[in-house]
């Protein structure tokens, strides 16, 4: 099992180096694309054979401490009745786990990066296993108006979830190239809208825009960076929401903030960081800086509390982001999974990950 788990990690790290009737998408400058691959705006540190060997050695020799919880993760069960009872005049938000978010956006149901499988892995018998179950079963969700995908990694694009959603979702908004996977899995092509960086889609609620991040893509040994990655901006007449997807810290956050901010709520990646991949995943301190760059009012850390994807403790992202947010006078919200709230009534800081005294 350890060898297979290491192989899963290797597939991930090797890739570090390598139509429905809708309003028209606004065409703007595209992401860098060369040699049939997408690229970040800034050069990244290439992963050498020596780097790879060192990571394998770390995987087998470094003692991992508290990477899985020794407490029961608090999860609030959510029913379809609960969702239907929510008002249709604002934006309601539910953190489902990791980076999976359910929105009720002025009466429409939107899902961001839905991962409902037990493992974030190409295999369901090995790989990072969930710490907790989702607050609601995928099958119990109402009809989904929009599914938004940030990139194609297994902890953000879950084939099993998509295959359930393909018959109960009206539209999929995805980065360039990800449409190929969805079509192969049975999603009708006319349900898919693909996005390049800075492209915008007008909606009945406002606007959706796909903005740059500093990351990469790939689901196997030979498809590194063949599809695009990025973040989502969601606006309504009253509110602005930012979802980071995955990213290293880079100047693009400031550019997004200047173009679309200020944001009422930023949902920023805070987890799965490490010194050996610091250019494609932020530390908690960098996540807070990204929130500041985005001109955010309230920050909700995501990409944590559900899967073991790095060497740090499972609670380290929470502890560090709390410390840094206090130091930088940033308003932080850490709702428990399944906690329903509206964007104009975001929950205060809660340290639910700490054992009860």
mmCIF file of C-alpha atoms in Angstrom:
data_model
loop_
_atom_site.group_PDB
_atom_site.id
_atom_site.type_symbol
_atom_site.label_atom_id
_atom_site.label_comp_id
_atom_site.label_asym_id
_atom_site.label_seq_id
_atom_site.Cartn_x
_atom_site.Cartn_y
_atom_site.Cartn_z
ATOM 1 C CA UNK A 1 0.000 0.000 0.000
ATOM 2 C CA UNK A 2 2.834 2.408 0.823
ATOM 3 C CA UNK A 3 4.352 1.887 -2.622
ATOM 4 C CA UNK A 4 1.005 2.584 -4.323
ATOM 5 C CA UNK A 5 0.485 5.694 -2.193
ATOM 6 C CA UNK A 6 3.948 6.880 -3.136
ATOM 7 C CA UNK A 7 3.097 6.265 -6.791
ATOM 8 C CA UNK A 8 0.008 8.450 -6.442
ATOM 9 C CA UNK A 9 2.188 11.212 -4.987
ATOM 10 C CA UNK A 10 4.705 10.739 -7.796
ATOM 11 C CA UNK A 11 2.054 11.064 -10.515
ATOM 12 C CA UNK A 12 1.016 14.345 -8.897
ATOM 13 C CA UNK A 13 4.564 15.649 -8.598
ATOM 14 C CA UNK A 14 5.732 14.541 -12.032
ATOM 15 C CA UNK A 15 3.053 16.742 -13.502
ATOM 16 C CA UNK A 16 4.625 19.723 -11.794
ATOM 17 C CA UNK A 17 7.105 19.706 -14.672
ATOM 18 C CA UNK A 18 5.291 18.816 -17.426
ATOM 19 C CA UNK A 19 -22.885 23.955 -25.910
ATOM 20 C CA UNK A 20 -25.824 25.160 -23.974
ATOM 21 C CA UNK A 21 -27.578 28.384 -25.065
ATOM 22 C CA UNK A 22 -25.822 30.921 -22.857
ATOM 23 C CA UNK A 23 -24.801 34.574 -23.072
ATOM 24 C CA UNK A 24 -21.534 34.999 -25.000
ATOM 25 C CA UNK A 25 -18.241 34.805 -23.161
ATOM 26 C CA UNK A 26 -16.199 37.974 -23.236
ATOM 27 C CA UNK A 27 -12.969 37.226 -25.132
ATOM 28 C CA UNK A 28 -9.804 38.692 -23.629
ATOM 29 C CA UNK A 29 -6.090 37.903 -23.431
ATOM 30 C CA UNK A 30 -5.435 34.172 -23.077
ATOM 31 C CA UNK A 31 -3.231 32.113 -20.763
ATOM 32 C CA UNK A 32 0.305 31.407 -22.042
ATOM 33 C CA UNK A 33 0.188 28.356 -24.299
ATOM 34 C CA UNK A 34 3.181 26.743 -26.003
ATOM 35 C CA UNK A 35 4.136 23.249 -27.152
ATOM 36 C CA UNK A 36 0.582 22.020 -26.505
ATOM 37 C CA UNK A 37 0.813 22.997 -22.837
ATOM 38 C CA UNK A 38 -0.442 25.842 -20.684
ATOM 39 C CA UNK A 39 2.060 27.838 -18.652
ATOM 40 C CA UNK A 40 2.087 30.174 -15.670
ATOM 41 C CA UNK A 41 2.839 33.832 -16.183
ATOM 42 C CA UNK A 42 6.018 33.528 -14.089
ATOM 43 C CA UNK A 43 8.677 30.805 -14.527
ATOM 44 C CA UNK A 44 8.511 27.963 -12.020
ATOM 45 C CA UNK A 45 11.245 25.884 -10.484
ATOM 46 C CA UNK A 46 11.614 22.741 -12.627
ATOM 47 C CA UNK A 47 11.376 19.384 -10.844
ATOM 48 C CA UNK A 48 14.585 17.447 -11.477
ATOM 49 C CA UNK A 49 15.282 13.750 -10.992
ATOM 50 C CA UNK A 50 17.193 14.679 -7.822
ATOM 51 C CA UNK A 51 14.169 16.579 -6.515
ATOM 52 C CA UNK A 52 11.965 13.603 -7.264
ATOM 53 C CA UNK A 53 14.309 11.173 -5.530
ATOM 54 C CA UNK A 54 14.428 13.421 -2.460
ATOM 55 C CA UNK A 55 10.628 13.480 -2.306
ATOM 56 C CA UNK A 56 10.479 9.681 -2.464
ATOM 57 C CA UNK A 57 12.991 9.497 0.363
ATOM 58 C CA UNK A 58 10.918 11.944 2.404
ATOM 59 C CA UNK A 59 7.773 9.938 1.752
ATOM 60 C CA UNK A 60 9.275 6.705 3.107
ATOM 61 C CA UNK A 61 11.498 8.091 5.883
ATOM 62 C CA UNK A 62 9.988 11.283 7.250
ATOM 63 C CA UNK A 63 7.762 10.684 10.230
ATOM 64 C CA UNK A 64 4.352 12.239 9.693
ATOM 65 C CA UNK A 65 2.810 13.633 12.866
ATOM 66 C CA UNK A 66 -0.886 14.362 13.360
ATOM 67 C CA UNK A 67 -1.653 14.383 9.645
ATOM 68 C CA UNK A 68 -5.066 12.836 10.375
ATOM 69 C CA UNK A 69 -7.484 14.030 13.082
ATOM 70 C CA UNK A 70 -7.767 12.379 16.469
ATOM 71 C CA UNK A 71 -11.078 14.177 17.020
ATOM 72 C CA UNK A 72 -14.403 13.736 15.288
ATOM 73 C CA UNK A 73 -14.669 16.462 12.678
ATOM 74 C CA UNK A 74 -17.888 18.414 13.345
ATOM 75 C CA UNK A 75 -20.232 18.213 10.360
ATOM 76 C CA UNK A 76 -23.726 19.727 10.193
ATOM 77 C CA UNK A 77 -26.087 17.522 8.206
ATOM 78 C CA UNK A 78 -27.839 19.384 5.394
ATOM 79 C CA UNK A 79 -31.071 18.235 3.754
ATOM 80 C CA UNK A 80 -32.791 19.299 0.566
ATOM 81 C CA UNK A 81 -35.532 20.755 2.750
ATOM 82 C CA UNK A 82 -32.938 22.957 4.444
ATOM 83 C CA UNK A 83 -31.751 24.201 1.067
ATOM 84 C CA UNK A 84 -35.215 24.847 -0.294
ATOM 85 C CA UNK A 85 -36.087 26.858 2.820
ATOM 86 C CA UNK A 86 -33.268 29.336 2.117
ATOM 87 C CA UNK A 87 -34.331 32.667 0.656
ATOM 88 C CA UNK A 88 -33.847 33.441 -3.029
ATOM 89 C CA UNK A 89 -32.820 37.068 -2.540
ATOM 90 C CA UNK A 90 -29.170 36.671 -1.531
ATOM 91 C CA UNK A 91 -26.118 34.405 -1.735
ATOM 92 C CA UNK A 92 -25.988 31.450 0.696
ATOM 93 C CA UNK A 93 -22.772 29.462 1.198
ATOM 94 C CA UNK A 94 -21.976 25.979 2.555
ATOM 95 C CA UNK A 95 -18.471 24.536 2.914
ATOM 96 C CA UNK A 96 -18.917 20.841 2.090
ATOM 97 C CA UNK A 97 -15.317 19.704 2.616
ATOM 98 C CA UNK A 98 -11.816 20.473 1.332
ATOM 99 C CA UNK A 99 -12.485 22.973 -1.494
ATOM 100 C CA UNK A 100 -16.031 21.825 -2.302
ATOM 101 C CA UNK A 101 -18.548 24.648 -1.922
ATOM 102 C CA UNK A 102 -22.319 24.727 -2.421
ATOM 103 C CA UNK A 103 -23.934 28.080 -3.193
ATOM 104 C CA UNK A 104 -27.564 29.074 -3.381
ATOM 105 C CA UNK A 105 -27.130 32.111 -5.571
ATOM 106 C CA UNK A 106 -30.400 34.054 -5.688
ATOM 107 C CA UNK A 107 -32.387 30.844 -5.997
ATOM 108 C CA UNK A 108 -29.927 28.937 -8.190
ATOM 109 C CA UNK A 109 -27.771 26.095 -6.856
ATOM 110 C CA UNK A 110 -24.088 26.273 -7.817
ATOM 111 C CA UNK A 111 -21.418 23.692 -6.937
ATOM 112 C CA UNK A 112 -17.708 24.539 -6.930
ATOM 113 C CA UNK A 113 -15.095 21.756 -7.213
ATOM 114 C CA UNK A 114 -17.445 18.999 -5.984
ATOM 115 C CA UNK A 115 -15.517 16.028 -4.590
ATOM 116 C CA UNK A 116 -17.809 13.535 -2.837
ATOM 117 C CA UNK A 117 -15.704 10.368 -3.223
ATOM 118 C CA UNK A 118 -14.023 8.718 -0.248
ATOM 119 C CA UNK A 119 -10.555 9.301 -1.714
ATOM 120 C CA UNK A 120 -8.905 12.109 -3.675
ATOM 121 C CA UNK A 121 -7.130 9.650 -5.915
ATOM 122 C CA UNK A 122 -7.301 7.881 -9.277
ATOM 123 C CA UNK A 123 -7.988 4.753 -7.194
ATOM 124 C CA UNK A 124 -10.718 4.248 -4.599
ATOM 125 C CA UNK A 125 -8.737 1.594 -2.717
ATOM 126 C CA UNK A 126 -5.701 3.754 -1.936
ATOM 127 C CA UNK A 127 -4.765 7.405 -1.725
ATOM 128 C CA UNK A 128 -5.836 10.327 0.495
ATOM 129 C CA UNK A 129 -8.990 9.275 2.381
ATOM 130 C CA UNK A 130 -11.653 11.612 3.692
ATOM 131 C CA UNK A 131 -11.576 12.620 7.354
ATOM 132 C CA UNK A 132 -15.350 13.119 7.318
ATOM 133 C CA UNK A 133 -18.369 12.540 5.111
ATOM 134 C CA UNK A 134 -19.968 15.399 3.165
ATOM 135 C CA UNK A 135 -22.835 17.192 4.926
ATOM 136 C CA UNK A 136 -25.253 16.048 2.203
ATOM 137 C CA UNK A 137 -25.237 13.138 -0.211
ATOM 138 C CA UNK A 138 -24.684 14.040 -3.833
ATOM 139 C CA UNK A 139 -27.863 12.188 -4.770
ATOM 140 C CA UNK A 140 -29.898 14.284 -2.317
ATOM 141 C CA UNK A 141 -28.939 17.615 -3.859
ATOM 142 C CA UNK A 142 -31.557 19.520 -5.855
ATOM 143 C CA UNK A 143 -31.009 20.235 -9.541
ATOM 144 C CA UNK A 144 -27.710 22.074 -9.897
ATOM 145 C CA UNK A 145 -27.745 25.097 -12.165
ATOM 146 C CA UNK A 146 -23.972 25.487 -12.483
ATOM 147 C CA UNK A 147 -20.957 23.319 -11.644
ATOM 148 C CA UNK A 148 -17.691 25.274 -11.562
ATOM 149 C CA UNK A 149 -14.341 23.449 -11.785
ATOM 150 C CA UNK A 150 -11.029 25.222 -11.026
ATOM 151 C CA UNK A 151 -8.656 22.566 -12.437
ATOM 152 C CA UNK A 152 -8.416 18.837 -13.046
ATOM 153 C CA UNK A 153 -6.546 17.486 -10.010
ATOM 154 C CA UNK A 154 -8.265 14.636 -8.192
ATOM 155 C CA UNK A 155 -9.100 16.710 -5.114
ATOM 156 C CA UNK A 156 -10.966 19.212 -7.329
ATOM 157 C CA UNK A 157 -12.302 17.204 -10.274
ATOM 158 C CA UNK A 158 -13.891 13.945 -9.142
ATOM 159 C CA UNK A 159 -15.004 11.612 -11.907
ATOM 160 C CA UNK A 160 -17.485 9.725 -9.726
ATOM 161 C CA UNK A 161 -19.140 12.960 -8.628
ATOM 162 C CA UNK A 162 -19.344 14.257 -12.205
ATOM 163 C CA UNK A 163 -21.004 11.033 -13.364
ATOM 164 C CA UNK A 164 -23.754 11.560 -10.773
ATOM 165 C CA UNK A 165 -24.048 15.258 -11.572
ATOM 166 C CA UNK A 166 -24.198 14.921 -15.363
ATOM 167 C CA UNK A 167 -27.936 14.127 -15.284
ATOM 168 C CA UNK A 168 -28.862 16.620 -12.549
ATOM 169 C CA UNK A 169 -26.769 19.638 -13.598
ATOM 170 C CA UNK A 170 -27.717 22.188 -16.231
ATOM 171 C CA UNK A 171 -24.276 23.612 -16.963
ATOM 172 C CA UNK A 172 -20.582 22.988 -16.319
ATOM 173 C CA UNK A 173 -18.117 25.908 -16.308
ATOM 174 C CA UNK A 174 -14.574 24.590 -16.740
ATOM 175 C CA UNK A 175 -11.052 25.662 -17.760
ATOM 176 C CA UNK A 176 -9.879 25.048 -21.307
ATOM 177 C CA UNK A 177 -9.224 21.374 -21.955
ATOM 178 C CA UNK A 178 -11.229 20.024 -19.006
ATOM 179 C CA UNK A 179 -14.247 19.716 -21.278
ATOM 180 C CA UNK A 180 -12.531 16.712 -22.885
ATOM 181 C CA UNK A 181 -12.656 14.742 -19.629
ATOM 182 C CA UNK A 182 -16.265 15.700 -18.962
ATOM 183 C CA UNK A 183 -17.406 14.656 -22.424
ATOM 184 C CA UNK A 184 -15.559 11.340 -22.046
ATOM 185 C CA UNK A 185 -17.448 10.785 -18.777
ATOM 186 C CA UNK A 186 -20.835 11.376 -20.384
ATOM 187 C CA UNK A 187 -21.535 15.100 -19.982
ATOM 188 C CA UNK A 188 -23.269 16.513 -23.048
ATOM 189 C CA UNK A 189 -21.034 18.955 -24.896
ATOM 190 C CA UNK A 190 -23.787 21.570 -25.085
ATOM 191 C CA UNK A 191 -23.843 21.724 -21.275
ATOM 192 C CA UNK A 192 -20.177 22.756 -21.059
ATOM 193 C CA UNK A 193 -18.739 26.272 -21.243
ATOM 194 C CA UNK A 194 -14.930 26.518 -21.346
ATOM 195 C CA UNK A 195 -12.939 29.454 -20.025
ATOM 196 C CA UNK A 196 -9.566 31.000 -20.647
ATOM 197 C CA UNK A 197 -8.017 33.379 -18.115
ATOM 198 C CA UNK A 198 -9.890 36.673 -17.787
ATOM 199 C CA UNK A 199 -12.895 35.431 -19.708
ATOM 200 C CA UNK A 200 -16.271 36.486 -18.354
ATOM 201 C CA UNK A 201 -19.766 35.046 -18.602
ATOM 202 C CA UNK A 202 -22.847 37.135 -17.931
ATOM 203 C CA UNK A 203 -25.492 35.392 -15.808
ATOM 204 C CA UNK A 204 -28.949 36.284 -14.528
ATOM 205 C CA UNK A 205 -27.324 36.904 -11.143
ATOM 206 C CA UNK A 206 -24.394 38.996 -12.397
ATOM 207 C CA UNK A 207 -21.056 37.817 -13.708
ATOM 208 C CA UNK A 208 -18.686 34.831 -13.585
ATOM 209 C CA UNK A 209 -15.015 35.344 -14.468
ATOM 210 C CA UNK A 210 -12.093 32.906 -14.621
ATOM 211 C CA UNK A 211 -8.868 34.475 -13.359
ATOM 212 C CA UNK A 212 -5.224 33.325 -13.305
ATOM 213 C CA UNK A 213 -3.524 31.320 -10.587
ATOM 214 C CA UNK A 214 -0.009 29.910 -10.328
ATOM 215 C CA UNK A 215 -0.465 26.172 -10.402
ATOM 216 C CA UNK A 216 -0.475 23.260 -12.882
ATOM 217 C CA UNK A 217 -2.713 20.458 -14.113
ATOM 218 C CA UNK A 218 -2.601 16.741 -14.794
ATOM 219 C CA UNK A 219 -4.297 13.476 -13.873
ATOM 220 C CA UNK A 220 -1.684 11.012 -15.195
ATOM 221 C CA UNK A 221 1.953 10.566 -16.120
ATOM 222 C CA UNK A 222 1.755 12.190 -19.549
ATOM 223 C CA UNK A 223 -0.887 14.927 -19.462
ATOM 224 C CA UNK A 224 0.863 17.601 -17.398
ATOM 225 C CA UNK A 225 -0.447 21.118 -18.137
ATOM 226 C CA UNK A 226 -2.563 19.969 -21.085
ATOM 227 C CA UNK A 227 -5.556 21.659 -19.426
ATOM 228 C CA UNK A 228 -5.828 25.074 -17.802
ATOM 229 C CA UNK A 229 -6.187 25.998 -14.107
ATOM 230 C CA UNK A 230 -7.479 29.114 -12.376
ATOM 231 C CA UNK A 231 -9.767 30.856 -9.886
ATOM 232 C CA UNK A 232 -13.418 31.941 -10.016
ATOM 233 C CA UNK A 233 -14.901 35.379 -9.471
ATOM 234 C CA UNK A 234 -18.664 35.460 -8.869
ATOM 235 C CA UNK A 235 -20.502 38.771 -8.728
ATOM 236 C CA UNK A 236 -24.106 39.754 -8.095
ATOM 237 C CA UNK A 237 -25.587 43.251 -8.060
ATOM 238 C CA UNK A 238 -24.832 43.400 -4.316
ATOM 239 C CA UNK A 239 -21.923 41.048 -3.582
ATOM 240 C CA UNK A 240 -18.577 39.809 -4.860
ATOM 241 C CA UNK A 241 -17.156 36.365 -4.117
ATOM 242 C CA UNK A 242 -13.697 34.940 -4.888
ATOM 243 C CA UNK A 243 -12.758 31.239 -5.011
ATOM 244 C CA UNK A 244 -9.023 30.663 -5.355
ATOM 245 C CA UNK A 245 -8.756 27.087 -6.570
ATOM 246 C CA UNK A 246 -5.104 26.126 -5.976
ATOM 247 C CA UNK A 247 -2.182 28.507 -6.326
ATOM 248 C CA UNK A 248 1.208 29.576 -5.185
ATOM 249 C CA UNK A 249 1.457 33.180 -4.096
ATOM 250 C CA UNK A 250 1.953 35.509 -7.084
ATOM 251 C CA UNK A 251 1.156 39.054 -8.275
ATOM 252 C CA UNK A 252 -2.001 37.865 -10.031
ATOM 253 C CA UNK A 253 -4.015 38.162 -6.823
ATOM 254 C CA UNK A 254 -3.382 41.886 -6.717
ATOM 255 C CA UNK A 255 -4.340 42.192 -10.381
ATOM 256 C CA UNK A 256 -7.600 40.325 -9.748
ATOM 257 C CA UNK A 257 -8.325 42.522 -6.737
ATOM 258 C CA UNK A 258 -7.787 45.662 -8.757
ATOM 259 C CA UNK A 259 -10.030 44.416 -11.581
ATOM 260 C CA UNK A 260 -12.890 42.806 -9.623
ATOM 261 C CA UNK A 261 -12.506 43.741 -5.956
ATOM 262 C CA UNK A 262 -13.233 44.539 -3.289
ATOM 263 C CA UNK A 263 -14.633 41.099 -2.400
ATOM 264 C CA UNK A 264 -17.180 40.549 0.335
ATOM 265 C CA UNK A 265 -15.799 37.035 0.873
ATOM 266 C CA UNK A 266 -12.621 35.355 -0.351
ATOM 267 C CA UNK A 267 -12.347 31.574 -0.201
ATOM 268 C CA UNK A 268 -8.590 31.096 -0.302
ATOM 269 C CA UNK A 269 -6.528 27.918 -0.446
ATOM 270 C CA UNK A 270 -4.908 27.336 2.958
ATOM 271 C CA UNK A 271 -3.465 23.828 3.133
ATOM 272 C CA UNK A 272 -1.310 21.159 1.424
ATOM 273 C CA UNK A 273 1.743 23.439 1.354
ATOM 274 C CA UNK A 274 5.355 22.316 1.632
ATOM 275 C CA UNK A 275 8.863 23.654 1.088
ATOM 276 C CA UNK A 276 9.288 21.276 -1.860
ATOM 277 C CA UNK A 277 6.338 22.714 -3.803
ATOM 278 C CA UNK A 278 6.178 26.245 -2.445
ATOM 279 C CA UNK A 279 5.627 27.844 -5.855
ATOM 280 C CA UNK A 280 2.290 26.096 -6.478
ATOM 281 C CA UNK A 281 0.720 26.012 -2.984
ATOM 282 C CA UNK A 282 0.679 28.949 -0.554
ATOM 283 C CA UNK A 283 1.618 28.921 3.092
ATOM 284 C CA UNK A 284 -1.121 30.228 5.418
ATOM 285 C CA UNK A 285 0.776 33.493 5.738
ATOM 286 C CA UNK A 286 0.801 33.879 1.956
ATOM 287 C CA UNK A 287 -2.903 33.022 1.834
ATOM 288 C CA UNK A 288 -3.629 35.950 4.137
ATOM 289 C CA UNK A 289 -1.517 38.200 1.922
ATOM 290 C CA UNK A 290 -3.451 36.963 -1.119
ATOM 291 C CA UNK A 291 -6.698 37.929 0.631
ATOM 292 C CA UNK A 292 -5.290 41.398 1.282
ATOM 293 C CA UNK A 293 -4.162 41.699 -2.348
ATOM 294 C CA UNK A 294 -7.676 40.730 -3.440
ATOM 295 C CA UNK A 295 -9.123 43.549 -1.318
ATOM 296 C CA UNK A 296 -11.176 41.014 0.614
ATOM 297 C CA UNK A 297 -13.412 41.944 3.526
ATOM 298 C CA UNK A 298 -13.739 38.460 5.075
ATOM 299 C CA UNK A 299 -11.495 35.449 4.398
ATOM 300 C CA UNK A 300 -12.638 31.812 4.591
ATOM 301 C CA UNK A 301 -9.742 29.310 4.411
ATOM 302 C CA UNK A 302 -10.426 26.301 2.152
ATOM 303 C CA UNK A 303 -8.436 23.273 0.917
ATOM 304 C CA UNK A 304 -8.104 21.885 4.444
ATOM 305 C CA UNK A 305 -9.729 19.667 7.054
ATOM 306 C CA UNK A 306 -10.740 16.818 4.711
ATOM 307 C CA UNK A 307 -7.723 15.104 3.103
ATOM 308 C CA UNK A 308 -4.078 14.484 4.058
ATOM 309 C CA UNK A 309 -2.208 15.939 1.073
ATOM 310 C CA UNK A 310 1.083 17.098 2.602
ATOM 311 C CA UNK A 311 3.535 16.534 5.451
ATOM 312 C CA UNK A 312 2.188 19.171 7.857
ATOM 313 C CA UNK A 313 -0.273 18.391 10.646
ATOM 314 C CA UNK A 314 -3.941 18.504 9.682
ATOM 315 C CA UNK A 315 -4.573 21.447 12.003
ATOM 316 C CA UNK A 316 -1.473 23.487 11.096
ATOM 317 C CA UNK A 317 -3.267 25.463 8.324
ATOM 318 C CA UNK A 318 -5.940 26.587 10.777
ATOM 319 C CA UNK A 319 -3.573 27.528 13.593
ATOM 320 C CA UNK A 320 -1.234 29.466 11.325
ATOM 321 C CA UNK A 321 -3.939 31.307 9.405
ATOM 322 C CA UNK A 322 -5.573 32.392 12.669
ATOM 323 C CA UNK A 323 -2.264 33.716 13.993
ATOM 324 C CA UNK A 324 -1.487 35.567 10.775
ATOM 325 C CA UNK A 325 -4.983 36.978 10.359
ATOM 326 C CA UNK A 326 -4.825 38.459 13.844
ATOM 327 C CA UNK A 327 -1.389 39.913 13.133
ATOM 328 C CA UNK A 328 -2.607 41.491 9.888
ATOM 329 C CA UNK A 329 -6.027 42.561 11.268
ATOM 330 C CA UNK A 330 -7.851 40.354 8.744
ATOM 331 C CA UNK A 331 -11.396 39.208 9.501
ATOM 332 C CA UNK A 332 -11.385 35.408 9.365
ATOM 333 C CA UNK A 333 -14.334 33.022 9.158
ATOM 334 C CA UNK A 334 -13.877 29.296 9.821
ATOM 335 C CA UNK A 335 -17.352 27.724 9.630
ATOM 336 C CA UNK A 336 -17.828 24.065 10.407
ATOM 337 C CA UNK A 337 -18.616 21.829 7.437
ATOM 338 C CA UNK A 338 -22.299 22.009 6.592
ATOM 339 C CA UNK A 339 -22.848 25.322 8.369
ATOM 340 C CA UNK A 340 -25.216 27.361 6.194
ATOM 341 C CA UNK A 341 -24.667 31.109 6.121
ATOM 342 C CA UNK A 342 -25.372 34.066 3.883
ATOM 343 C CA UNK A 343 -22.709 36.336 2.481
ATOM 344 C CA UNK A 344 -24.041 39.286 4.491
ATOM 345 C CA UNK A 345 -23.943 37.280 7.736
ATOM 346 C CA UNK A 346 -20.640 35.383 7.657
ATOM 347 C CA UNK A 347 -19.897 33.371 10.848
ATOM 348 C CA UNK A 348 -17.239 34.651 13.210
ATOM 349 C CA UNK A 349 -13.984 32.812 13.850
ATOM 350 C CA UNK A 350 -14.480 29.375 15.411
ATOM 351 C CA UNK A 351 -11.662 27.068 16.544
ATOM 352 C CA UNK A 352 -13.660 23.873 15.991
ATOM 353 C CA UNK A 353 -10.469 21.902 15.164
ATOM 354 C CA UNK A 354 -9.162 22.236 18.707
ATOM 355 C CA UNK A 355 -10.120 19.513 21.217
ATOM 356 C CA UNK A 356 -12.708 20.548 23.773
ATOM 357 C CA UNK A 357 -11.130 21.451 27.157
#
